[in-house]
Tab-separated table of C-alpha atoms in Angstrom:
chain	number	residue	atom	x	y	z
A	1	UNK	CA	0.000	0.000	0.000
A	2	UNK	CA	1.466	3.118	-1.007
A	3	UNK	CA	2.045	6.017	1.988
A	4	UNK	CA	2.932	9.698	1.954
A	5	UNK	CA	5.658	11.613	3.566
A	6	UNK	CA	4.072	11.281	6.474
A	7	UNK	CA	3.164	8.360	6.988
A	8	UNK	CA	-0.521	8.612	5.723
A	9	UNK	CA	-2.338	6.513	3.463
A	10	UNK	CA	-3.409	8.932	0.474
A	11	UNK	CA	-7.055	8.119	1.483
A	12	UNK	CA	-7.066	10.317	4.524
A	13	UNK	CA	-5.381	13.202	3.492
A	14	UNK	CA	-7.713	16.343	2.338
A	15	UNK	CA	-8.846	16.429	-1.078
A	16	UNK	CA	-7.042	19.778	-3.279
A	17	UNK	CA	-8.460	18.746	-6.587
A	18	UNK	CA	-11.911	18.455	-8.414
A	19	UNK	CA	-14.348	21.572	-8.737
A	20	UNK	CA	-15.422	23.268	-4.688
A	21	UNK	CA	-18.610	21.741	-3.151
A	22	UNK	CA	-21.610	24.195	-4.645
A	23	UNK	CA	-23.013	26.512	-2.445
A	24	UNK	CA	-26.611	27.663	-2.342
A	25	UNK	CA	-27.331	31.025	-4.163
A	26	UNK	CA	-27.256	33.653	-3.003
A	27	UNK	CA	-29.956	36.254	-4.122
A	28	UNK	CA	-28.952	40.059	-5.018
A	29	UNK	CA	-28.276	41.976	-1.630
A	30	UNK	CA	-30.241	45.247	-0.182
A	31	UNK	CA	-28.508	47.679	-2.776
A	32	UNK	CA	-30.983	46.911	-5.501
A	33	UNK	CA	-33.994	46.937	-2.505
A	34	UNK	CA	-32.619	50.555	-1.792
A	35	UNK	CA	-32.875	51.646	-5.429
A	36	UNK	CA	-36.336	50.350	-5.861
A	37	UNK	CA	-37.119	52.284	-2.387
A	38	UNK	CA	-35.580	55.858	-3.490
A	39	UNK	CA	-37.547	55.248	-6.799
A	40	UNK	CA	-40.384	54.795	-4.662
A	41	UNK	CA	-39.771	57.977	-3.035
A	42	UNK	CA	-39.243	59.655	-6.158
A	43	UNK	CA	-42.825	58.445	-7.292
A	44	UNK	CA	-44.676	59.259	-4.142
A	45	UNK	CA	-43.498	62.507	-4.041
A	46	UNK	CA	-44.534	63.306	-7.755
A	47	UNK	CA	-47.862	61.796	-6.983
A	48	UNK	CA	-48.654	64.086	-3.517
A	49	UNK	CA	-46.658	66.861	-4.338
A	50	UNK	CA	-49.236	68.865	-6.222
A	51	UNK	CA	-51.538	69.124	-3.540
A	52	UNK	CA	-49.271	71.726	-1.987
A	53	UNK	CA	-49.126	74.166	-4.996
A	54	UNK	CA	-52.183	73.773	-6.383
A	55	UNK	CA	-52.703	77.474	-5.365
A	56	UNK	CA	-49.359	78.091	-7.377
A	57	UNK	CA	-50.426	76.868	-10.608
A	58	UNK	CA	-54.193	78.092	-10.070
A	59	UNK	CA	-52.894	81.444	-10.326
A	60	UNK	CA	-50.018	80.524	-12.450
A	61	UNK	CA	-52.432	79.515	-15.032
A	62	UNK	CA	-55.145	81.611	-14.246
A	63	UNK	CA	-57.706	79.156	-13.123
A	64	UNK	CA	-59.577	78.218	-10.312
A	65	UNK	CA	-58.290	76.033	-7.571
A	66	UNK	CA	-61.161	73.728	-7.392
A	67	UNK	CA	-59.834	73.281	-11.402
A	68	UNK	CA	-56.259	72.524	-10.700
A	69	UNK	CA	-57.619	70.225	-8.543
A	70	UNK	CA	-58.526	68.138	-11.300
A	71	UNK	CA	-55.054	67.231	-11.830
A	72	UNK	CA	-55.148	65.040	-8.110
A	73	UNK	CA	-57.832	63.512	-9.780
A	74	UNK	CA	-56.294	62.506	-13.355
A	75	UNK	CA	-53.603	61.024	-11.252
A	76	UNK	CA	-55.429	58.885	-9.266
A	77	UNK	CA	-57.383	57.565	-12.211
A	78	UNK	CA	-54.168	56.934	-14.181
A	79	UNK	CA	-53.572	54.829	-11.329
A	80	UNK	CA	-56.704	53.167	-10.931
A	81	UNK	CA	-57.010	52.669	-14.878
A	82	UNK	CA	-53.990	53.505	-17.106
A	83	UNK	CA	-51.471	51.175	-14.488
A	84	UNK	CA	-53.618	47.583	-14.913
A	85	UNK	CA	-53.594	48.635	-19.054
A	86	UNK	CA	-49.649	49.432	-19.116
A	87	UNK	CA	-49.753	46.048	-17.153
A	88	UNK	CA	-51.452	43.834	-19.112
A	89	UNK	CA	-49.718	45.662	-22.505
A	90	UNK	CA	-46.363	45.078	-21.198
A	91	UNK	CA	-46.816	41.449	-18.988
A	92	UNK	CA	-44.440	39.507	-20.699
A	93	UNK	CA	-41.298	42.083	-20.678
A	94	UNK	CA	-38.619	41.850	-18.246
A	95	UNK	CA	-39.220	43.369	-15.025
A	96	UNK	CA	-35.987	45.222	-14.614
A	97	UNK	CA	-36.895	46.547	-18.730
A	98	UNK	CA	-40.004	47.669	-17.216
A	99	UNK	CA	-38.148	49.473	-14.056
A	100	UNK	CA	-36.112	51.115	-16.304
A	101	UNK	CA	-38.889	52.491	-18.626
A	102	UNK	CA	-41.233	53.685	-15.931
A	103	UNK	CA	-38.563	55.601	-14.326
A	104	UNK	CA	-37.411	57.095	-17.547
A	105	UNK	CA	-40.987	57.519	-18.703
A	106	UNK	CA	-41.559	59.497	-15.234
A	107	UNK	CA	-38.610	61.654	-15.912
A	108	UNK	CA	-40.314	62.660	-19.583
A	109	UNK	CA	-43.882	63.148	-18.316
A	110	UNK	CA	-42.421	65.829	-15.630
A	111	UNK	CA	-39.908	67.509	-17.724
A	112	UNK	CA	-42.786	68.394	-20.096
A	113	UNK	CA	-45.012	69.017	-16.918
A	114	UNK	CA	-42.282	71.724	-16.184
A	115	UNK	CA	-41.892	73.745	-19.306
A	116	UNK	CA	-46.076	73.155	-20.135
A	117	UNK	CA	-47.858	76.637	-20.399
A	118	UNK	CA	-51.349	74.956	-21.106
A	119	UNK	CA	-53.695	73.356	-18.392
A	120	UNK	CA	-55.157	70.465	-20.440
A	121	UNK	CA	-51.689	69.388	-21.430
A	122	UNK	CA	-51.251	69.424	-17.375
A	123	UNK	CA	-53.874	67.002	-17.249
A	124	UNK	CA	-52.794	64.660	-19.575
A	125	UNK	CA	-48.965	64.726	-18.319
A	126	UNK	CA	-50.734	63.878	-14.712
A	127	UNK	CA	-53.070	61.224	-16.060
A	128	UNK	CA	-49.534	59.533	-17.927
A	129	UNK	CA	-47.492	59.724	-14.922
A	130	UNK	CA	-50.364	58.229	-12.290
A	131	UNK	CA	-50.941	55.613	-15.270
A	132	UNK	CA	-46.860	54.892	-14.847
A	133	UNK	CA	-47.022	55.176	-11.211
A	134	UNK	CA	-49.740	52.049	-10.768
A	135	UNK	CA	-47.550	50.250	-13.461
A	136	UNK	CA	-43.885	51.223	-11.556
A	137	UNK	CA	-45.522	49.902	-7.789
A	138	UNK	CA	-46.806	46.914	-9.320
A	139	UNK	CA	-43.137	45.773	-10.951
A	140	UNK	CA	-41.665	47.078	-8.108
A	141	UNK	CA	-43.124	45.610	-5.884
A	142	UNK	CA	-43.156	41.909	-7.728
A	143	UNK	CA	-39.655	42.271	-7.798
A	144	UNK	CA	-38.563	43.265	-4.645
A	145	UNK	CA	-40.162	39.526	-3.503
A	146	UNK	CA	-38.478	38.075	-5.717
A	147	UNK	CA	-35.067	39.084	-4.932
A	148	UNK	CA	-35.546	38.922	-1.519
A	149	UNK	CA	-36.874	35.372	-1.563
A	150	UNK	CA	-40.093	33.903	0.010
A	151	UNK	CA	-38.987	34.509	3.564
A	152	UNK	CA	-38.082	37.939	3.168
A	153	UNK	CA	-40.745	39.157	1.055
A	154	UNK	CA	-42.394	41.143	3.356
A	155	UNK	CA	-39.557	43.351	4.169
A	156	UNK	CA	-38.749	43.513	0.412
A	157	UNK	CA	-42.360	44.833	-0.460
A	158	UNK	CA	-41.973	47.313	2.980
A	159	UNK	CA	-38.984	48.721	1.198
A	160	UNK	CA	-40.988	49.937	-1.807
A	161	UNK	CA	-44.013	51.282	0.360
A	162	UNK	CA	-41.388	52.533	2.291
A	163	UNK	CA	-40.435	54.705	-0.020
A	164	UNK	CA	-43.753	56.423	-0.692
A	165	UNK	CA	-44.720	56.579	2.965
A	166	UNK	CA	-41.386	58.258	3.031
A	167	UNK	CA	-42.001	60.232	0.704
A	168	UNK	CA	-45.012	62.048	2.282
A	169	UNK	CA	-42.775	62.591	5.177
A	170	UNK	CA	-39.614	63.943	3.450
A	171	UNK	CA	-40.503	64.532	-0.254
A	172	UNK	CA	-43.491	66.335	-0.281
A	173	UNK	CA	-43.322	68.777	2.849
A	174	UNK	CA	-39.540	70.177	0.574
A	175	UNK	CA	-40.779	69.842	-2.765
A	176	UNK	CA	-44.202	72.383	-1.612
A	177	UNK	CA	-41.558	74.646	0.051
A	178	UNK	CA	-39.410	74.505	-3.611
A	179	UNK	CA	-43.073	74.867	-5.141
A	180	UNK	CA	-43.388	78.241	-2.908
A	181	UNK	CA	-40.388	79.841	-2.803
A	182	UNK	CA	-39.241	78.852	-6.614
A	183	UNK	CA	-41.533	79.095	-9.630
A	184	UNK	CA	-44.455	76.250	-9.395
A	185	UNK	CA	-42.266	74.835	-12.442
A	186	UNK	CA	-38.864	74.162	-10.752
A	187	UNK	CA	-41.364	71.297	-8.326
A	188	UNK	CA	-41.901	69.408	-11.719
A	189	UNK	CA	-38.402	70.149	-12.942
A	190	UNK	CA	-36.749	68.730	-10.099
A	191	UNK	CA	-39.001	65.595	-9.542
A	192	UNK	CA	-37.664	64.861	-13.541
A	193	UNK	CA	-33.937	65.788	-12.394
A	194	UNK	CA	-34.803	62.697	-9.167
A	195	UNK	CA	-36.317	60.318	-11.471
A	196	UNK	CA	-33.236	60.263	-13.976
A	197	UNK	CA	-30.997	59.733	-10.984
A	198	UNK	CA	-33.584	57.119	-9.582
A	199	UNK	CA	-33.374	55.465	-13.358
A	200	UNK	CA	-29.202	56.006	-13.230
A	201	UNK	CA	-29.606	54.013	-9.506
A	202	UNK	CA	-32.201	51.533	-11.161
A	203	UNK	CA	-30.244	50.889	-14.102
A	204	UNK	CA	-26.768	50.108	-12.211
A	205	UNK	CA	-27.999	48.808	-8.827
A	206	UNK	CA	-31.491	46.290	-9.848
A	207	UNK	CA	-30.306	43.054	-11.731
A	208	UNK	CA	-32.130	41.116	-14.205
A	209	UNK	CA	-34.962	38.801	-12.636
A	210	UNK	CA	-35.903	35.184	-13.199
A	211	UNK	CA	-39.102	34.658	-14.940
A	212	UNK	CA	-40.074	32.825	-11.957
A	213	UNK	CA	-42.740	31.164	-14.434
A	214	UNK	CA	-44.634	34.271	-15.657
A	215	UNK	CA	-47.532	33.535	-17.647
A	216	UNK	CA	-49.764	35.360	-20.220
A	217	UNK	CA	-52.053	37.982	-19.914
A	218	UNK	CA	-55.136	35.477	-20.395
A	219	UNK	CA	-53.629	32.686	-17.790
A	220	UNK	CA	-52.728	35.924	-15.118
A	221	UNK	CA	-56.782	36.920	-15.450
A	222	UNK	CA	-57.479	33.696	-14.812
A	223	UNK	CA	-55.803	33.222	-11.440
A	224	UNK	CA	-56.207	37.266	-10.522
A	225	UNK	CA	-60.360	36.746	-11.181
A	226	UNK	CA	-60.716	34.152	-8.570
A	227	UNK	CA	-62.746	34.613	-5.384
A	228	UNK	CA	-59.210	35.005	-2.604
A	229	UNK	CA	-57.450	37.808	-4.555
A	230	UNK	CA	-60.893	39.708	-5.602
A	231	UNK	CA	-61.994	39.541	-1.853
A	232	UNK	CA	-58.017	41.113	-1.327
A	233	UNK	CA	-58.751	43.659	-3.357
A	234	UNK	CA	-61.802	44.507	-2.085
A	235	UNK	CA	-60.551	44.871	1.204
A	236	UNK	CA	-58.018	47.190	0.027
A	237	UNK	CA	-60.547	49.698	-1.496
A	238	UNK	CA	-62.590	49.643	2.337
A	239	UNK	CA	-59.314	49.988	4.356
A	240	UNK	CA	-57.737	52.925	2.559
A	241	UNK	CA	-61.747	54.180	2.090
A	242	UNK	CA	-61.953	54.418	5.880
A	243	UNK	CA	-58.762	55.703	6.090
A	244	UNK	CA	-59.022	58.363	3.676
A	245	UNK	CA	-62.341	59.514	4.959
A	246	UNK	CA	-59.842	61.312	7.587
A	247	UNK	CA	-56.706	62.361	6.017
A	248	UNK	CA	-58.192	63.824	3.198
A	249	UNK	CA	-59.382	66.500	5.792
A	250	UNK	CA	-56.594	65.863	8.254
A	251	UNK	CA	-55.970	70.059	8.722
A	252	UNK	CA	-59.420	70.995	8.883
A	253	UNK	CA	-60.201	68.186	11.534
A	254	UNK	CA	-56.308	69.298	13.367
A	255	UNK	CA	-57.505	73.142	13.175
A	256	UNK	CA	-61.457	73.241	14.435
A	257	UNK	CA	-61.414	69.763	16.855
A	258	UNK	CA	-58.156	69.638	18.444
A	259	UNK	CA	-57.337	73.412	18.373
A	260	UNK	CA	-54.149	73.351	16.724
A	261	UNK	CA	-52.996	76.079	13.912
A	262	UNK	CA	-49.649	76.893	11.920
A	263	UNK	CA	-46.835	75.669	12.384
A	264	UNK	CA	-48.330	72.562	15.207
A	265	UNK	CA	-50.708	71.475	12.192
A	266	UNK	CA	-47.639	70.383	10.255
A	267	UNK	CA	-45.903	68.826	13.746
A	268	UNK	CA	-48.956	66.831	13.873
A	269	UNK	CA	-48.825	65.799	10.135
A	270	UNK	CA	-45.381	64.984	11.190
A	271	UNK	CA	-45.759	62.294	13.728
A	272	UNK	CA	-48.548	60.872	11.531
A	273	UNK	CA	-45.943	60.502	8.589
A	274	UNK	CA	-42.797	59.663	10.592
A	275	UNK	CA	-45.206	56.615	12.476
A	276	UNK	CA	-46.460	55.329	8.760
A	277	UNK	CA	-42.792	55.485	7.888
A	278	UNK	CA	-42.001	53.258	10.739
A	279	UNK	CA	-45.397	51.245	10.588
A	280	UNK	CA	-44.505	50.193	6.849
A	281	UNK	CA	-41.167	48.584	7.686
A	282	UNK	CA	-42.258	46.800	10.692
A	283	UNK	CA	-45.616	45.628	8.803
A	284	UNK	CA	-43.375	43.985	6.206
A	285	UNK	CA	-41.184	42.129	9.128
A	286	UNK	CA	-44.185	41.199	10.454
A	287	UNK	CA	-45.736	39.918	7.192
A	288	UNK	CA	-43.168	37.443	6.914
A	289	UNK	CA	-43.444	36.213	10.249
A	290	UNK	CA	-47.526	35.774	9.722
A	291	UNK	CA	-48.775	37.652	6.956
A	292	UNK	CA	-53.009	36.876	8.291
A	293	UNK	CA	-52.096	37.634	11.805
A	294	UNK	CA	-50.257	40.934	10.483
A	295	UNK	CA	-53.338	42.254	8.467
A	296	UNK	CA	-55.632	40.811	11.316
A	297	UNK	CA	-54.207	42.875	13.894
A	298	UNK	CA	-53.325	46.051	12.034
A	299	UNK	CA	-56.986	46.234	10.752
A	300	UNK	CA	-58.101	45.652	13.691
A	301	UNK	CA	-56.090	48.734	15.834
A	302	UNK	CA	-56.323	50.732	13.042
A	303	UNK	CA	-59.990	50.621	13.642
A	304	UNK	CA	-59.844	50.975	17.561
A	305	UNK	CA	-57.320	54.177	16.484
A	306	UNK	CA	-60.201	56.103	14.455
A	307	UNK	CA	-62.694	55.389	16.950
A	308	UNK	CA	-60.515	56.386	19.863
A	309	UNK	CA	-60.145	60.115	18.112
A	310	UNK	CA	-63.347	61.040	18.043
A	311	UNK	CA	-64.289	61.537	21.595
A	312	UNK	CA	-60.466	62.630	22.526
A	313	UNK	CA	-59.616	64.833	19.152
A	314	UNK	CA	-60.182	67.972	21.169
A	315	UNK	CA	-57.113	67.032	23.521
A	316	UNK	CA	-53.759	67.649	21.764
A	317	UNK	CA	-51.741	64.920	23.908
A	318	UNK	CA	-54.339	62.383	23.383
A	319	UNK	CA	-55.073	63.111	19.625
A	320	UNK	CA	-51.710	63.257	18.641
A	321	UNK	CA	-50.996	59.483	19.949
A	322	UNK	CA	-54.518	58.513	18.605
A	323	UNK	CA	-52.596	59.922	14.850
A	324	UNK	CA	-49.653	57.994	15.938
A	325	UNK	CA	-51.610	55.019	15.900
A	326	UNK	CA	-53.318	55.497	13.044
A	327	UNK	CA	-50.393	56.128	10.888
A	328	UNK	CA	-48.298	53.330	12.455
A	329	UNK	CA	-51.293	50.808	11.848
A	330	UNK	CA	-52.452	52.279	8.700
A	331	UNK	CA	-49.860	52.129	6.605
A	332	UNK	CA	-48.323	49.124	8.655
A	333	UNK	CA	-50.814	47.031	7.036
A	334	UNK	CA	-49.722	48.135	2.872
A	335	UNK	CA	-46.909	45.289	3.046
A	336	UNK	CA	-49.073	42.711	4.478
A	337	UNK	CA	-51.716	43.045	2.167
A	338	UNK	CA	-49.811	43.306	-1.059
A	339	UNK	CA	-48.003	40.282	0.064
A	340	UNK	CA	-51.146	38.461	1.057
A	341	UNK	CA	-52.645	39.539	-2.908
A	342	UNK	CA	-49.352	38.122	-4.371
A	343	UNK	CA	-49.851	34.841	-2.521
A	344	UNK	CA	-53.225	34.670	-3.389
A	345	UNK	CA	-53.076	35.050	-7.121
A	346	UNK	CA	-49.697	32.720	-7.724
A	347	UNK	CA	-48.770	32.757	-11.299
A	348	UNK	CA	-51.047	36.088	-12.139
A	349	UNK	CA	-48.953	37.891	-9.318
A	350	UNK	CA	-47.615	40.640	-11.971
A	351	UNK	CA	-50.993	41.561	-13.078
A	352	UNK	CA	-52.246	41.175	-9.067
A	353	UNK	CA	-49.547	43.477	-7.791
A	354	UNK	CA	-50.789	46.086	-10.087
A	355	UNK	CA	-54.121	46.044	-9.257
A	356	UNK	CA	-53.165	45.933	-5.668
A	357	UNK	CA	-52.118	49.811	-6.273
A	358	UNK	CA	-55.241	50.364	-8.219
A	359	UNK	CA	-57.738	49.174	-5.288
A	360	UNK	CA	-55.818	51.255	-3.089
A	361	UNK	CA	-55.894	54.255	-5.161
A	362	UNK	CA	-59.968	53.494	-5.764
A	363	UNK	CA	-60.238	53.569	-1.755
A	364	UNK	CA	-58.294	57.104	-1.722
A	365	UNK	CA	-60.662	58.028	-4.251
A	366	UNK	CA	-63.565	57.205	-2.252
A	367	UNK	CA	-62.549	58.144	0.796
A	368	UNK	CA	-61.927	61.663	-0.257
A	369	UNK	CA	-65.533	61.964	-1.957
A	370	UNK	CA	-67.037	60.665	1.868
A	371	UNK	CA	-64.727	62.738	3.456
A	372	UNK	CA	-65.956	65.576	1.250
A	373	UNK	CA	-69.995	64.746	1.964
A	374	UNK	CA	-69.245	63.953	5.516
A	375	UNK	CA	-67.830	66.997	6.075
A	376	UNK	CA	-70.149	69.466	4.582
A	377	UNK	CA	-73.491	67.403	5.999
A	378	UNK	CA	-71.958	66.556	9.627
A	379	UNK	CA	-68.818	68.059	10.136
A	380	UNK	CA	-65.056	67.664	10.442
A	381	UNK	CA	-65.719	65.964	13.745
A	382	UNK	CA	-67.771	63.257	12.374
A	383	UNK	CA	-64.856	62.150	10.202
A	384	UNK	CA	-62.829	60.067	12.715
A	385	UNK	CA	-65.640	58.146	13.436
A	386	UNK	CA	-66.639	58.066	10.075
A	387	UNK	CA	-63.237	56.243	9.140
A	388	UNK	CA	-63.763	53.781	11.667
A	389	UNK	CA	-66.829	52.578	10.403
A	390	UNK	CA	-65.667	51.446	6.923
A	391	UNK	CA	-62.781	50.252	8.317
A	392	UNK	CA	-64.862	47.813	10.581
A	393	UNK	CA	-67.029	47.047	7.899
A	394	UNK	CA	-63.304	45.621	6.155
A	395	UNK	CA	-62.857	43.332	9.361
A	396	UNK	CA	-64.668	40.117	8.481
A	397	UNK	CA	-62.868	40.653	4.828
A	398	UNK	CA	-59.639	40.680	6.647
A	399	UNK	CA	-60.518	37.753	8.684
A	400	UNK	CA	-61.227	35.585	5.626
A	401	UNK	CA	-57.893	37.008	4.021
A	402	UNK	CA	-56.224	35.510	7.153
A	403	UNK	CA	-57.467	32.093	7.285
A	404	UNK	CA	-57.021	32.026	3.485
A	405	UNK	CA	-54.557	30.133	2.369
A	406	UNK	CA	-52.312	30.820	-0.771
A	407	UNK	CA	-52.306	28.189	-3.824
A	408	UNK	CA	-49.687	25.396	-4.164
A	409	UNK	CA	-47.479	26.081	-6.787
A	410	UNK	CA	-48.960	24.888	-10.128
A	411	UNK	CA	-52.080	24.922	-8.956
A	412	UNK	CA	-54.345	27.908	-7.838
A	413	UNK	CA	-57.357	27.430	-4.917
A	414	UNK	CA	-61.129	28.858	-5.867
């Protein structure tokens, strides 16, 4: 029997030839989750930001401001309508194709937003970028799970929604101050100048992204039209309903309930956003822990929040951590619900993930129109309560969405 040097029979000593054991994969790290979250930012701020100079480009452009409001709403129909058809027009393209183009697209729509003299061209730039917004979320979204993996996709999906709920906290509160100190223009200009450096990050940071099976647009309408993801997305059109029904008059209620003016109305608006910035990343930890028990439990303070405001909304202390609430719940519950929708609709999860934006965006809409009837017939005070209604009215919905549960792969459940 031959030995080594030592003594050793060849057998025993180490191998230092052939090709290394294979490790497992390891999926793209957080520097492609941050670019899809600035993006994010980038878009929420476009979409909110006009709400602050809408006085600006009323007299700018020598309308009314009740008719500059109709830009808000060409945005949020984009959303509601124009991001499902970009979907289901572009469902077969690479995602990170698709990143790319919204971003770029964005960047377009507000550069001619910026040097546009003429209302109706206004409109349709708005109604464009809200139709690219649902479309962006949607891929985004879909994306950020998959690179983060099944177990992480929670916090993946946070990271987009993230950015947005950042982006009411940061983005908007500068980009009205730009919008008031600058030329109404330089607001549009400078959301274009973001979203080219949000498509430079994109481009650079967000690799390409396994098919992961995609399907068709026919085969996606199949699995997105059965009964789990519809009842999803109707409980995404109550829940931001109810929670709409306040914010949309959040400084009204702030001003005549709790007493507040100035300078304390935006401290208040504040510790809303900064909570819904910290309720969206802990929602999407959550999620991935138990993505039922998540929505169960958010939807479920959320509504004990609204009520609670409406017999303490006249005491600052109290009302304020009522807000906190809100906003920590409220938007702590975005993750787990796009999640849950992506679960629920399997193969059809592009197309779902769009119209998960969509149903939110219909909610916003109706919430504002209660708020606005609400408010006129019963007064700002009636609105916390208001909210809390729908958003009880959403709690058996969210009870079946958490004892729901998602299809096998290759197969989908009615």
């Amino acid at each position: 029997m031959p030995r080594t040097v030592a003594g050793r029979p060849p057998s025993s000593r180490p191998a230092t030839s052939g090709p290394p054991a294979p490790r497992a994969p390891r999926r793209p790290g957080g520097r492609a989750l941050v670019a899809l979250g600035l993006s994010a930012f980038v878009v929420g701020t476009a979409e909110f930001v006009v709400v602050g100079v809408l006085d600006r480009i009323a007299a700018g452009l020598h309308i009314t401001v009740g008719t500059a409001g109709l830009l808000v709403t060409a945005y949020a129909l984009g959303v509601c309508v124009g991001g499902p058809v970009l979907t289901a027009l572009t469902i077969r393209l690479p995602r990170r194709l698709l990143i790319c183009a919204t971003l770029a697209l964005y960047a377009l729509a507000n550069g001619v937003a910026a040097i546009a003299g003429d209302f109706l061209v206004l409109v349709a730039v708005r109604a464009v970028t809200g139709s690219v917004h649902g479309l962006f979320v949607g891929v985004a979204s879909a994306t950020a799970g998959t690179l983060a993996g099944p177990e992480r996709k929670g916090r993946a999906v946070a990271v987009v929604f993230g950015g947005i709920a950042a982006a009411n906290l940061l983005g908007v509160p500068l980009a009205t101050y730009v919008g008031h100190v600058l030329p109404w223009q330089s607001v549009f200009a400078g959301i274009a100048v973001l979203s080219c450096a949000a498509l430079a990050l994109a481009f650079a940071l967000v690799p390409r992204v396994p098919d992961d099976g995609r399907v068709a647009l026919r085969a996606q309408t199949r699995y997105v039209l059965r009964r789990p993801v519809l009842i999803a997305l109707g409980t995404a059109v109550v829940l931001f309903c109810g929670q709409f029904a306040l914010f949309t008059l959040l400084g009204p209620y702030l001003r005549e309930v709790t007493g507040v003016s100035g300078g304390a109305v935006g401290g208040y608006l504040l510790v809303f956003g900064a909570a819904g910035t910290v309720g969206t990343l802990v929602g999407g930890r959550c999620a991935d822990r138990n993505t039922g028990a998540t929505l169960l439990t958010a939807g479920t303070v959320l509504t004990l929040a609204l009520a609670a405001l409406h017999p303490v909304g006249a005491h600052p202390v109290a009302a304020a951590l009522a807000l906190a609430a809100f906003g920590l719940f409220g938007f702590g519950l975005a993750p787990a619900l796009q999640v849950r929708t992506l679960e629920l609709a399997g193969p059809g999860a592009d197309l779902a993930s769009t119209l998960g934006a969509s149903a939110g965006n219909a909610g916003i809409a109706a919430g504002s129109a209660v708020a606005g009837w609400v408010g006129t017939g019963h007064g700002v005070a009636a609105l916390p309560l208001t909210g809390a209604v729908i958003c009880a009215a959403a709690l058996p919905l969210v009870w079946v969405l958490s004892r729901t549960r998602a299809p096998a792969p290759g197969g989908a459940r009615r």
